[in-house]
Amino acid sequence: MNSPAPEDTVHPIPPRTLTVAYTGGEERRGPITMGQANMIRCILRDDPTHINIHDVWPVPGGTSEEAVTDALRTLAVRHEGLRTTFPHPPGTAPVDQVVAAEGTFTVTVLDHTELPGEPAEYAESVARAARAGRFALEREFPVRITLLTVAGRPAYLALAFSHAVADGSAMAILREEFTELLAGKELPDLASLPPVDLAAVEASPAGLRKSEASLRYWERIIRTGPQEMFAEPRGRRPGTDEEARQLTLRSRRGGRAL
C-alpha cells in the first residue's frame, strides 16, 4: 500500500484576485515633473526588472484581509501618485499626468498551508518576480500587489512599483503609513507637494531660475573637474587584449595599519 504524498506547503493554493475600488480623491491633470520625465525615459528604455522597484511589508498577526485592503485603499486615496497615469500616443514619451478621482486596483492573493522555512525571503522573491514586465504607464495602476496568506491569514504584502510614481523613500513612507493604519492610528496631513503641484512650481519663474542655476553649476563642475576619476595608466590582462583598470591608493595611516 502506497503512503500518501506529503502535502506541498511551499507552493500556494491557486491564486485569486481581489478587485479593490477607491473613491474620494480629486481628479487633476498637469505636466509631468522633471524627475518624472527623467525616470519615464528610463522606464521606456531599460529592462523593467532593473528599473521597477519592489518592497515587502510584513502584516501583523491577527490582521484580516479586509483590514489590509482597507489600508491599501486609504493609501491610494491619500497619495495622488498612486492614482496617476501618463497618457501618451504609441512611440512617444508622456508629457502630462492624469490623477484619477476614483478607480480600482487588484490584489493577487496567494494562500498557503504554511510558508517556506524563510518566509521573509520567500516574500522578497515574490515581490522581485513582480518587477518583470513593463508597466503600461498610460493605463496601469502603478503598483502590483500580492498578498501572501497562511490558511487565509495575511502574512506579507509583496509589492512591485513603477519607478515613475515611487522611489525608495516613498516606499518607506508608504510602508510606515500602512503599518500605522493597521494599528488604528490616524495619519497626519501630508507635508510634501504632490507631483502636479511640484510640476507647477518647477515651471514658475522661481523654479526656472533654480533650474538654470543648477545647470550652470553642473556645467562648471563637468568642465573643470577631472574627466576620469582615479585615472591611472592602463595595462592589459595577461594573455588578453582586455584593458585592466588600475587604482593606486596612498595612505600613511592605511600603510601603518597593514
PDB file of C-alpha atoms in Angstrom:
ATOM      1  CA  MET A   1       0.000   0.000   0.000  1.00  0.00           C
ATOM      2  CA  ASN A   2       1.446   3.344  -1.041  1.00  0.00           C
ATOM      3  CA  SER A   3       1.809   6.095   1.542  1.00  0.00           C
ATOM      4  CA  PRO A   4       0.029   9.351   0.716  1.00  0.00           C
ATOM      5  CA  ALA A   5       2.265  12.017  -0.811  1.00  0.00           C
ATOM      6  CA  PRO A   6       3.253  14.755   1.636  1.00  0.00           C
ATOM      7  CA  GLU A   7       1.331  17.963   1.246  1.00  0.00           C
ATOM      8  CA  ASP A   8       3.226  20.629  -0.671  1.00  0.00           C
ATOM      9  CA  THR A   9       3.466  23.501   1.781  1.00  0.00           C
ATOM     10  CA  VAL A  10       5.725  25.715  -0.337  1.00  0.00           C
ATOM     11  CA  HIS A  11       3.627  26.129  -3.462  1.00  0.00           C
ATOM     12  CA  PRO A  12       0.483  28.136  -2.815  1.00  0.00           C
ATOM     13  CA  ILE A  13      -3.107  27.197  -3.438  1.00  0.00           C
ATOM     14  CA  PRO A  14      -4.252  28.565  -6.846  1.00  0.00           C
ATOM     15  CA  PRO A  15      -4.277  32.361  -6.605  1.00  0.00           C
ATOM     16  CA  ARG A  16      -7.357  34.506  -6.538  1.00  0.00           C
ATOM     17  CA  THR A  17      -7.752  38.152  -7.394  1.00  0.00           C
ATOM     18  CA  LEU A  18      -9.432  40.835  -5.319  1.00  0.00           C
ATOM     19  CA  THR A  19     -10.640  43.996  -7.025  1.00  0.00           C
ATOM     20  CA  VAL A  20     -10.483  46.964  -4.673  1.00  0.00           C
ATOM     21  CA  ALA A  21     -12.435  50.111  -5.517  1.00  0.00           C
ATOM     22  CA  TYR A  22     -11.448  53.530  -4.228  1.00  0.00           C
ATOM     23  CA  THR A  23     -13.192  56.877  -4.363  1.00  0.00           C
ATOM     24  CA  GLY A  24     -12.921  60.280  -2.743  1.00  0.00           C
ATOM     25  CA  GLY A  25      -9.832  61.613  -4.480  1.00  0.00           C
ATOM     26  CA  GLU A  26      -9.540  64.717  -6.626  1.00  0.00           C
ATOM     27  CA  GLU A  27      -9.270  64.461 -10.399  1.00  0.00           C
ATOM     28  CA  ARG A  28      -6.339  66.509 -11.687  1.00  0.00           C
ATOM     29  CA  ARG A  29      -4.198  66.894 -14.779  1.00  0.00           C
ATOM     30  CA  GLY A  30      -0.937  68.704 -15.439  1.00  0.00           C
ATOM     31  CA  PRO A  31       2.576  68.474 -16.848  1.00  0.00           C
ATOM     32  CA  ILE A  32       4.963  65.860 -15.510  1.00  0.00           C
ATOM     33  CA  THR A  33       7.806  66.903 -13.240  1.00  0.00           C
ATOM     34  CA  MET A  34      11.444  66.935 -14.321  1.00  0.00           C
ATOM     35  CA  GLY A  35      12.105  63.934 -12.114  1.00  0.00           C
ATOM     36  CA  GLN A  36       9.201  62.022 -13.635  1.00  0.00           C
ATOM     37  CA  ALA A  37      10.364  62.869 -17.159  1.00  0.00           C
ATOM     38  CA  ASN A  38      13.840  61.561 -16.418  1.00  0.00           C
ATOM     39  CA  MET A  39      12.542  58.352 -14.843  1.00  0.00           C
ATOM     40  CA  ILE A  40       9.992  57.738 -17.599  1.00  0.00           C
ATOM     41  CA  ARG A  41      12.791  57.864 -20.181  1.00  0.00           C
ATOM     42  CA  CYS A  42      14.460  55.035 -18.270  1.00  0.00           C
ATOM     43  CA  ILE A  43      11.197  53.106 -17.919  1.00  0.00           C
ATOM     44  CA  LEU A  44      10.558  53.220 -21.668  1.00  0.00           C
ATOM     45  CA  ARG A  45      14.150  52.232 -22.475  1.00  0.00           C
ATOM     46  CA  ASP A  46      15.516  49.924 -19.794  1.00  0.00           C
ATOM     47  CA  ASP A  47      14.850  46.354 -18.726  1.00  0.00           C
ATOM     48  CA  PRO A  48      11.827  46.534 -16.381  1.00  0.00           C
ATOM     49  CA  THR A  49      13.463  44.136 -13.926  1.00  0.00           C
ATOM     50  CA  HIS A  50      16.149  46.788 -13.484  1.00  0.00           C
ATOM     51  CA  ILE A  51      14.040  49.937 -13.420  1.00  0.00           C
ATOM     52  CA  ASN A  52      10.960  48.749 -11.490  1.00  0.00           C
ATOM     53  CA  ILE A  53      11.358  48.606  -7.718  1.00  0.00           C
ATOM     54  CA  HIS A  54       9.886  46.368  -5.031  1.00  0.00           C
ATOM     55  CA  ASP A  55       9.241  46.128  -1.323  1.00  0.00           C
ATOM     56  CA  VAL A  56       7.850  43.694   1.242  1.00  0.00           C
ATOM     57  CA  TRP A  57       5.517  44.787   4.023  1.00  0.00           C
ATOM     58  CA  PRO A  58       5.021  42.366   6.925  1.00  0.00           C
ATOM     59  CA  VAL A  59       1.409  42.140   8.077  1.00  0.00           C
ATOM     60  CA  PRO A  60       0.929  41.921  11.865  1.00  0.00           C
ATOM     61  CA  GLY A  61      -0.609  38.713  13.142  1.00  0.00           C
ATOM     62  CA  GLY A  62      -4.367  38.766  13.537  1.00  0.00           C
ATOM     63  CA  THR A  63      -4.897  41.263  10.701  1.00  0.00           C
ATOM     64  CA  SER A  64      -7.847  40.471   8.458  1.00  0.00           C
ATOM     65  CA  GLU A  65      -7.802  40.533   4.672  1.00  0.00           C
ATOM     66  CA  GLU A  66     -10.387  43.310   4.769  1.00  0.00           C
ATOM     67  CA  ALA A  67      -8.156  45.431   7.012  1.00  0.00           C
ATOM     68  CA  VAL A  68      -5.285  45.024   4.553  1.00  0.00           C
ATOM     69  CA  THR A  69      -7.374  46.099   1.552  1.00  0.00           C
ATOM     70  CA  ASP A  70      -8.894  48.992   3.531  1.00  0.00           C
ATOM     71  CA  ALA A  71      -5.396  50.271   4.367  1.00  0.00           C
ATOM     72  CA  LEU A  72      -4.310  49.976   0.736  1.00  0.00           C
ATOM     73  CA  ARG A  73      -7.435  51.841  -0.361  1.00  0.00           C
ATOM     74  CA  THR A  74      -6.683  54.641   2.100  1.00  0.00           C
ATOM     75  CA  LEU A  75      -3.139  54.968   0.755  1.00  0.00           C
ATOM     76  CA  ALA A  76      -4.403  55.127  -2.830  1.00  0.00           C
ATOM     77  CA  VAL A  77      -6.750  57.989  -1.999  1.00  0.00           C
ATOM     78  CA  ARG A  78      -4.170  59.761   0.187  1.00  0.00           C
ATOM     79  CA  HIS A  79      -1.318  59.745  -2.343  1.00  0.00           C
ATOM     80  CA  GLU A  80      -2.020  61.203  -5.783  1.00  0.00           C
ATOM     81  CA  GLY A  81       0.947  59.379  -7.285  1.00  0.00           C
ATOM     82  CA  LEU A  82      -0.807  56.050  -6.733  1.00  0.00           C
ATOM     83  CA  ARG A  83      -3.774  57.292  -8.779  1.00  0.00           C
ATOM     84  CA  THR A  84      -1.661  58.697 -11.599  1.00  0.00           C
ATOM     85  CA  THR A  85      -1.346  57.541 -15.191  1.00  0.00           C
ATOM     86  CA  PHE A  86       0.653  59.068 -18.037  1.00  0.00           C
ATOM     87  CA  PRO A  87      -1.351  59.082 -21.287  1.00  0.00           C
ATOM     88  CA  HIS A  88       0.698  59.237 -24.480  1.00  0.00           C
ATOM     89  CA  PRO A  89       0.440  58.066 -28.089  1.00  0.00           C
ATOM     90  CA  PRO A  90       2.464  54.962 -29.016  1.00  0.00           C
ATOM     91  CA  GLY A  91       6.080  55.738 -29.821  1.00  0.00           C
ATOM     92  CA  THR A  92       6.157  58.938 -27.777  1.00  0.00           C
ATOM     93  CA  ALA A  93       7.026  59.824 -24.197  1.00  0.00           C
ATOM     94  CA  PRO A  94       4.397  61.266 -21.844  1.00  0.00           C
ATOM     95  CA  VAL A  95       4.371  64.992 -21.156  1.00  0.00           C
ATOM     96  CA  ASP A  96       1.269  65.067 -18.942  1.00  0.00           C
ATOM     97  CA  GLN A  97      -0.006  63.166 -15.932  1.00  0.00           C
ATOM     98  CA  VAL A  98      -3.607  62.431 -15.004  1.00  0.00           C
ATOM     99  CA  VAL A  99      -4.746  61.852 -11.423  1.00  0.00           C
ATOM    100  CA  ALA A 100      -7.950  59.817 -11.108  1.00  0.00           C
ATOM    101  CA  ALA A 101     -10.588  60.719  -8.527  1.00  0.00           C
ATOM    102  CA  GLU A 102     -11.740  57.116  -8.314  1.00  0.00           C
ATOM    103  CA  GLY A 103     -10.911  53.747  -9.765  1.00  0.00           C
ATOM    104  CA  THR A 104      -9.895  50.208  -8.917  1.00  0.00           C
ATOM    105  CA  PHE A 105      -6.766  48.171  -8.330  1.00  0.00           C
ATOM    106  CA  THR A 106      -6.232  44.455  -7.899  1.00  0.00           C
ATOM    107  CA  VAL A 107      -4.630  42.368  -5.182  1.00  0.00           C
ATOM    108  CA  THR A 108      -3.443  38.855  -6.002  1.00  0.00           C
ATOM    109  CA  VAL A 109      -3.945  36.577  -3.003  1.00  0.00           C
ATOM    110  CA  LEU A 110      -1.608  33.584  -2.658  1.00  0.00           C
ATOM    111  CA  ASP A 111      -2.822  31.352   0.138  1.00  0.00           C
ATOM    112  CA  HIS A 112      -0.569  28.673   1.651  1.00  0.00           C
ATOM    113  CA  THR A 113      -0.967  25.869   4.129  1.00  0.00           C
ATOM    114  CA  GLU A 114       2.297  27.194   5.538  1.00  0.00           C
ATOM    115  CA  LEU A 115       5.085  29.424   4.266  1.00  0.00           C
ATOM    116  CA  PRO A 116       8.561  28.119   3.408  1.00  0.00           C
ATOM    117  CA  GLY A 117      11.295  27.938   6.038  1.00  0.00           C
ATOM    118  CA  GLU A 118      12.441  31.510   5.322  1.00  0.00           C
ATOM    119  CA  PRO A 119       9.132  33.375   4.950  1.00  0.00           C
ATOM    120  CA  ALA A 120      10.662  36.843   4.550  1.00  0.00           C
ATOM    121  CA  GLU A 121      13.000  35.624   1.801  1.00  0.00           C
ATOM    122  CA  TYR A 122      10.087  33.930   0.066  1.00  0.00           C
ATOM    123  CA  ALA A 123       8.059  37.162   0.193  1.00  0.00           C
ATOM    124  CA  GLU A 124      11.083  39.012  -1.192  1.00  0.00           C
ATOM    125  CA  SER A 125      11.275  36.586  -4.123  1.00  0.00           C
ATOM    126  CA  VAL A 126       7.580  37.090  -4.913  1.00  0.00           C
ATOM    127  CA  ALA A 127       7.981  40.874  -4.863  1.00  0.00           C
ATOM    128  CA  ARG A 128      11.101  40.749  -7.019  1.00  0.00           C
ATOM    129  CA  ALA A 129       9.410  38.498  -9.580  1.00  0.00           C
ATOM    130  CA  ALA A 130       6.597  41.050  -9.917  1.00  0.00           C
ATOM    131  CA  ARG A 131       9.104  43.564 -11.315  1.00  0.00           C
ATOM    132  CA  ALA A 132       9.140  41.659 -14.608  1.00  0.00           C
ATOM    133  CA  GLY A 133       7.086  43.279 -17.324  1.00  0.00           C
ATOM    134  CA  ARG A 134       6.933  46.942 -18.233  1.00  0.00           C
ATOM    135  CA  PHE A 135       4.207  48.997 -16.581  1.00  0.00           C
ATOM    136  CA  ALA A 136       1.660  50.375 -19.043  1.00  0.00           C
ATOM    137  CA  LEU A 137       2.112  53.983 -17.974  1.00  0.00           C
ATOM    138  CA  GLU A 138      -0.980  55.198 -19.800  1.00  0.00           C
ATOM    139  CA  ARG A 139      -3.455  52.903 -18.017  1.00  0.00           C
ATOM    140  CA  GLU A 140      -1.996  50.535 -15.396  1.00  0.00           C
ATOM    141  CA  PHE A 141      -2.269  51.051 -11.637  1.00  0.00           C
ATOM    142  CA  PRO A 142       1.373  51.723 -10.716  1.00  0.00           C
ATOM    143  CA  VAL A 143       1.669  49.042  -8.017  1.00  0.00           C
ATOM    144  CA  ARG A 144       1.465  45.267  -8.433  1.00  0.00           C
ATOM    145  CA  ILE A 145       0.240  43.866  -5.134  1.00  0.00           C
ATOM    146  CA  THR A 146       0.428  40.285  -3.905  1.00  0.00           C
ATOM    147  CA  LEU A 147      -0.955  39.315  -0.505  1.00  0.00           C
ATOM    148  CA  LEU A 148       0.652  36.197   0.962  1.00  0.00           C
ATOM    149  CA  THR A 149      -1.617  34.407   3.407  1.00  0.00           C
ATOM    150  CA  VAL A 150      -1.400  31.283   5.554  1.00  0.00           C
ATOM    151  CA  ALA A 151      -4.685  29.405   5.864  1.00  0.00           C
ATOM    152  CA  GLY A 152      -6.405  32.652   4.914  1.00  0.00           C
ATOM    153  CA  ARG A 153      -4.499  34.809   7.415  1.00  0.00           C
ATOM    154  CA  PRO A 154      -2.462  37.680   5.898  1.00  0.00           C
ATOM    155  CA  ALA A 155       1.295  37.429   6.486  1.00  0.00           C
ATOM    156  CA  TYR A 156       3.090  39.632   3.925  1.00  0.00           C
ATOM    157  CA  LEU A 157       2.420  42.090   1.147  1.00  0.00           C
ATOM    158  CA  ALA A 158       4.802  41.725  -1.787  1.00  0.00           C
ATOM    159  CA  LEU A 159       4.756  44.821  -3.985  1.00  0.00           C
ATOM    160  CA  ALA A 160       6.357  45.999  -7.219  1.00  0.00           C
ATOM    161  CA  PHE A 161       6.195  49.728  -8.006  1.00  0.00           C
ATOM    162  CA  SER A 162       6.510  51.745 -11.168  1.00  0.00           C
ATOM    163  CA  HIS A 163       9.522  53.991 -10.656  1.00  0.00           C
ATOM    164  CA  ALA A 164       7.507  56.813 -12.254  1.00  0.00           C
ATOM    165  CA  VAL A 165       5.493  57.229  -9.053  1.00  0.00           C
ATOM    166  CA  ALA A 166       7.713  55.961  -6.224  1.00  0.00           C
ATOM    167  CA  ASP A 167      11.319  55.655  -5.133  1.00  0.00           C
ATOM    168  CA  GLY A 168      12.972  54.083  -2.112  1.00  0.00           C
ATOM    169  CA  SER A 169      11.986  56.933   0.197  1.00  0.00           C
ATOM    170  CA  ALA A 170       8.380  56.845  -0.974  1.00  0.00           C
ATOM    171  CA  MET A 171       8.188  53.087  -0.411  1.00  0.00           C
ATOM    172  CA  ALA A 172       9.483  53.551   3.138  1.00  0.00           C
ATOM    173  CA  ILE A 173       6.823  56.187   3.850  1.00  0.00           C
ATOM    174  CA  LEU A 174       4.069  54.004   2.406  1.00  0.00           C
ATOM    175  CA  ARG A 175       5.255  51.010   4.443  1.00  0.00           C
ATOM    176  CA  GLU A 176       5.216  53.079   7.646  1.00  0.00           C
ATOM    177  CA  GLU A 177       1.771  54.515   6.912  1.00  0.00           C
ATOM    178  CA  PHE A 178       0.410  51.052   6.087  1.00  0.00           C
ATOM    179  CA  THR A 179       1.619  49.785   9.463  1.00  0.00           C
ATOM    180  CA  GLU A 180       0.105  52.763  11.279  1.00  0.00           C
ATOM    181  CA  LEU A 181      -3.237  52.301   9.534  1.00  0.00           C
ATOM    182  CA  LEU A 182      -3.359  48.650  10.579  1.00  0.00           C
ATOM    183  CA  ALA A 183      -2.651  49.777  14.146  1.00  0.00           C
ATOM    184  CA  GLY A 184      -5.667  52.087  14.007  1.00  0.00           C
ATOM    185  CA  LYS A 185      -3.640  55.290  14.030  1.00  0.00           C
ATOM    186  CA  GLU A 186      -4.674  58.480  12.255  1.00  0.00           C
ATOM    187  CA  LEU A 187      -2.206  59.687   9.646  1.00  0.00           C
ATOM    188  CA  PRO A 188      -1.002  63.310   9.751  1.00  0.00           C
ATOM    189  CA  ASP A 189      -1.557  65.701   6.882  1.00  0.00           C
ATOM    190  CA  LEU A 190       0.872  65.313   4.013  1.00  0.00           C
ATOM    191  CA  ALA A 191       3.812  67.700   4.153  1.00  0.00           C
ATOM    192  CA  SER A 192       5.184  67.226   0.630  1.00  0.00           C
ATOM    193  CA  LEU A 193       3.807  68.596  -2.626  1.00  0.00           C
ATOM    194  CA  PRO A 194       2.014  66.142  -4.906  1.00  0.00           C
ATOM    195  CA  PRO A 195       3.613  65.795  -8.362  1.00  0.00           C
ATOM    196  CA  VAL A 196       1.102  68.023 -10.188  1.00  0.00           C
ATOM    197  CA  ASP A 197       1.832  70.876  -7.781  1.00  0.00           C
ATOM    198  CA  LEU A 198       5.584  70.249  -7.906  1.00  0.00           C
ATOM    199  CA  ALA A 199       5.488  70.500 -11.701  1.00  0.00           C
ATOM    200  CA  ALA A 200       3.754  73.872 -11.379  1.00  0.00           C
ATOM    201  CA  VAL A 201       6.476  75.081  -9.009  1.00  0.00           C
ATOM    202  CA  GLU A 202       9.176  73.901 -11.425  1.00  0.00           C
ATOM    203  CA  ALA A 203       7.527  75.857 -14.262  1.00  0.00           C
ATOM    204  CA  SER A 204       7.208  79.069 -12.201  1.00  0.00           C
ATOM    205  CA  PRO A 205       9.724  81.921 -12.632  1.00  0.00           C
ATOM    206  CA  ALA A 206      11.421  80.992  -9.363  1.00  0.00           C
ATOM    207  CA  GLY A 207      11.520  77.335 -10.355  1.00  0.00           C
ATOM    208  CA  LEU A 208      13.018  78.135 -13.754  1.00  0.00           C
ATOM    209  CA  ARG A 209      15.687  80.324 -12.142  1.00  0.00           C
ATOM    210  CA  LYS A 210      16.561  77.486  -9.794  1.00  0.00           C
ATOM    211  CA  SER A 211      16.844  75.035 -12.695  1.00  0.00           C
ATOM    212  CA  GLU A 212      19.048  77.409 -14.682  1.00  0.00           C
ATOM    213  CA  ALA A 213      21.320  77.935 -11.677  1.00  0.00           C
ATOM    214  CA  SER A 214      21.577  74.185 -11.212  1.00  0.00           C
ATOM    215  CA  LEU A 215      22.516  73.691 -14.874  1.00  0.00           C
ATOM    216  CA  ARG A 216      25.201  76.385 -14.641  1.00  0.00           C
ATOM    217  CA  TYR A 217      26.620  74.745 -11.526  1.00  0.00           C
ATOM    218  CA  TRP A 218      26.845  71.292 -13.095  1.00  0.00           C
ATOM    219  CA  GLU A 219      28.249  72.691 -16.332  1.00  0.00           C
ATOM    220  CA  ARG A 220      31.065  74.266 -14.328  1.00  0.00           C
ATOM    221  CA  ILE A 221      31.697  71.056 -12.378  1.00  0.00           C
ATOM    222  CA  ILE A 222      31.796  68.945 -15.535  1.00  0.00           C
ATOM    223  CA  ARG A 223      34.017  71.388 -17.432  1.00  0.00           C
ATOM    224  CA  THR A 224      36.542  71.944 -14.659  1.00  0.00           C
ATOM    225  CA  GLY A 225      36.511  68.621 -12.819  1.00  0.00           C
ATOM    226  CA  PRO A 226      38.662  65.613 -13.696  1.00  0.00           C
ATOM    227  CA  GLN A 227      37.384  63.821 -16.776  1.00  0.00           C
ATOM    228  CA  GLU A 228      38.052  60.448 -15.195  1.00  0.00           C
ATOM    229  CA  MET A 229      38.064  59.571 -11.539  1.00  0.00           C
ATOM    230  CA  PHE A 230      41.030  57.575 -10.204  1.00  0.00           C
ATOM    231  CA  ALA A 231      42.825  57.928 -13.542  1.00  0.00           C
ATOM    232  CA  GLU A 232      45.840  55.618 -13.740  1.00  0.00           C
ATOM    233  CA  PRO A 233      47.806  54.086 -16.609  1.00  0.00           C
ATOM    234  CA  ARG A 234      46.005  51.089 -18.004  1.00  0.00           C
ATOM    235  CA  GLY A 235      47.605  47.759 -18.664  1.00  0.00           C
ATOM    236  CA  ARG A 236      46.385  44.604 -20.305  1.00  0.00           C
ATOM    237  CA  ARG A 237      45.176  41.488 -18.607  1.00  0.00           C
ATOM    238  CA  PRO A 238      47.750  38.725 -19.122  1.00  0.00           C
ATOM    239  CA  GLY A 239      47.149  36.808 -22.336  1.00  0.00           C
ATOM    240  CA  THR A 240      44.283  39.043 -23.488  1.00  0.00           C
ATOM    241  CA  ASP A 241      43.648  42.360 -25.205  1.00  0.00           C
ATOM    242  CA  GLU A 242      41.281  43.347 -22.396  1.00  0.00           C
ATOM    243  CA  GLU A 243      42.142  46.525 -20.531  1.00  0.00           C
ATOM    244  CA  ALA A 244      42.893  46.098 -16.842  1.00  0.00           C
ATOM    245  CA  ARG A 245      41.915  49.183 -14.873  1.00  0.00           C
ATOM    246  CA  GLN A 246      44.327  50.084 -12.127  1.00  0.00           C
ATOM    247  CA  LEU A 247      43.932  52.091  -8.985  1.00  0.00           C
ATOM    248  CA  THR A 248      46.579  53.386  -6.621  1.00  0.00           C
ATOM    249  CA  LEU A 249      45.652  54.404  -3.095  1.00  0.00           C
ATOM    250  CA  ARG A 250      48.180  56.255  -0.968  1.00  0.00           C
ATOM    251  CA  SER A 251      47.565  56.365   2.772  1.00  0.00           C
ATOM    252  CA  ARG A 252      50.183  56.587   5.517  1.00  0.00           C
ATOM    253  CA  ARG A 253      47.623  55.564   8.116  1.00  0.00           C
ATOM    254  CA  GLY A 254      46.492  52.643   5.959  1.00  0.00           C
ATOM    255  CA  GLY A 255      50.097  51.569   5.469  1.00  0.00           C
ATOM    256  CA  ARG A 256      50.730  51.557   9.200  1.00  0.00           C
ATOM    257  CA  ALA A 257      47.562  49.521   9.732  1.00  0.00           C
ATOM    258  CA  LEU A 258      48.804  46.899   7.298  1.00  0.00           C
TER     259      LEU A 258
END
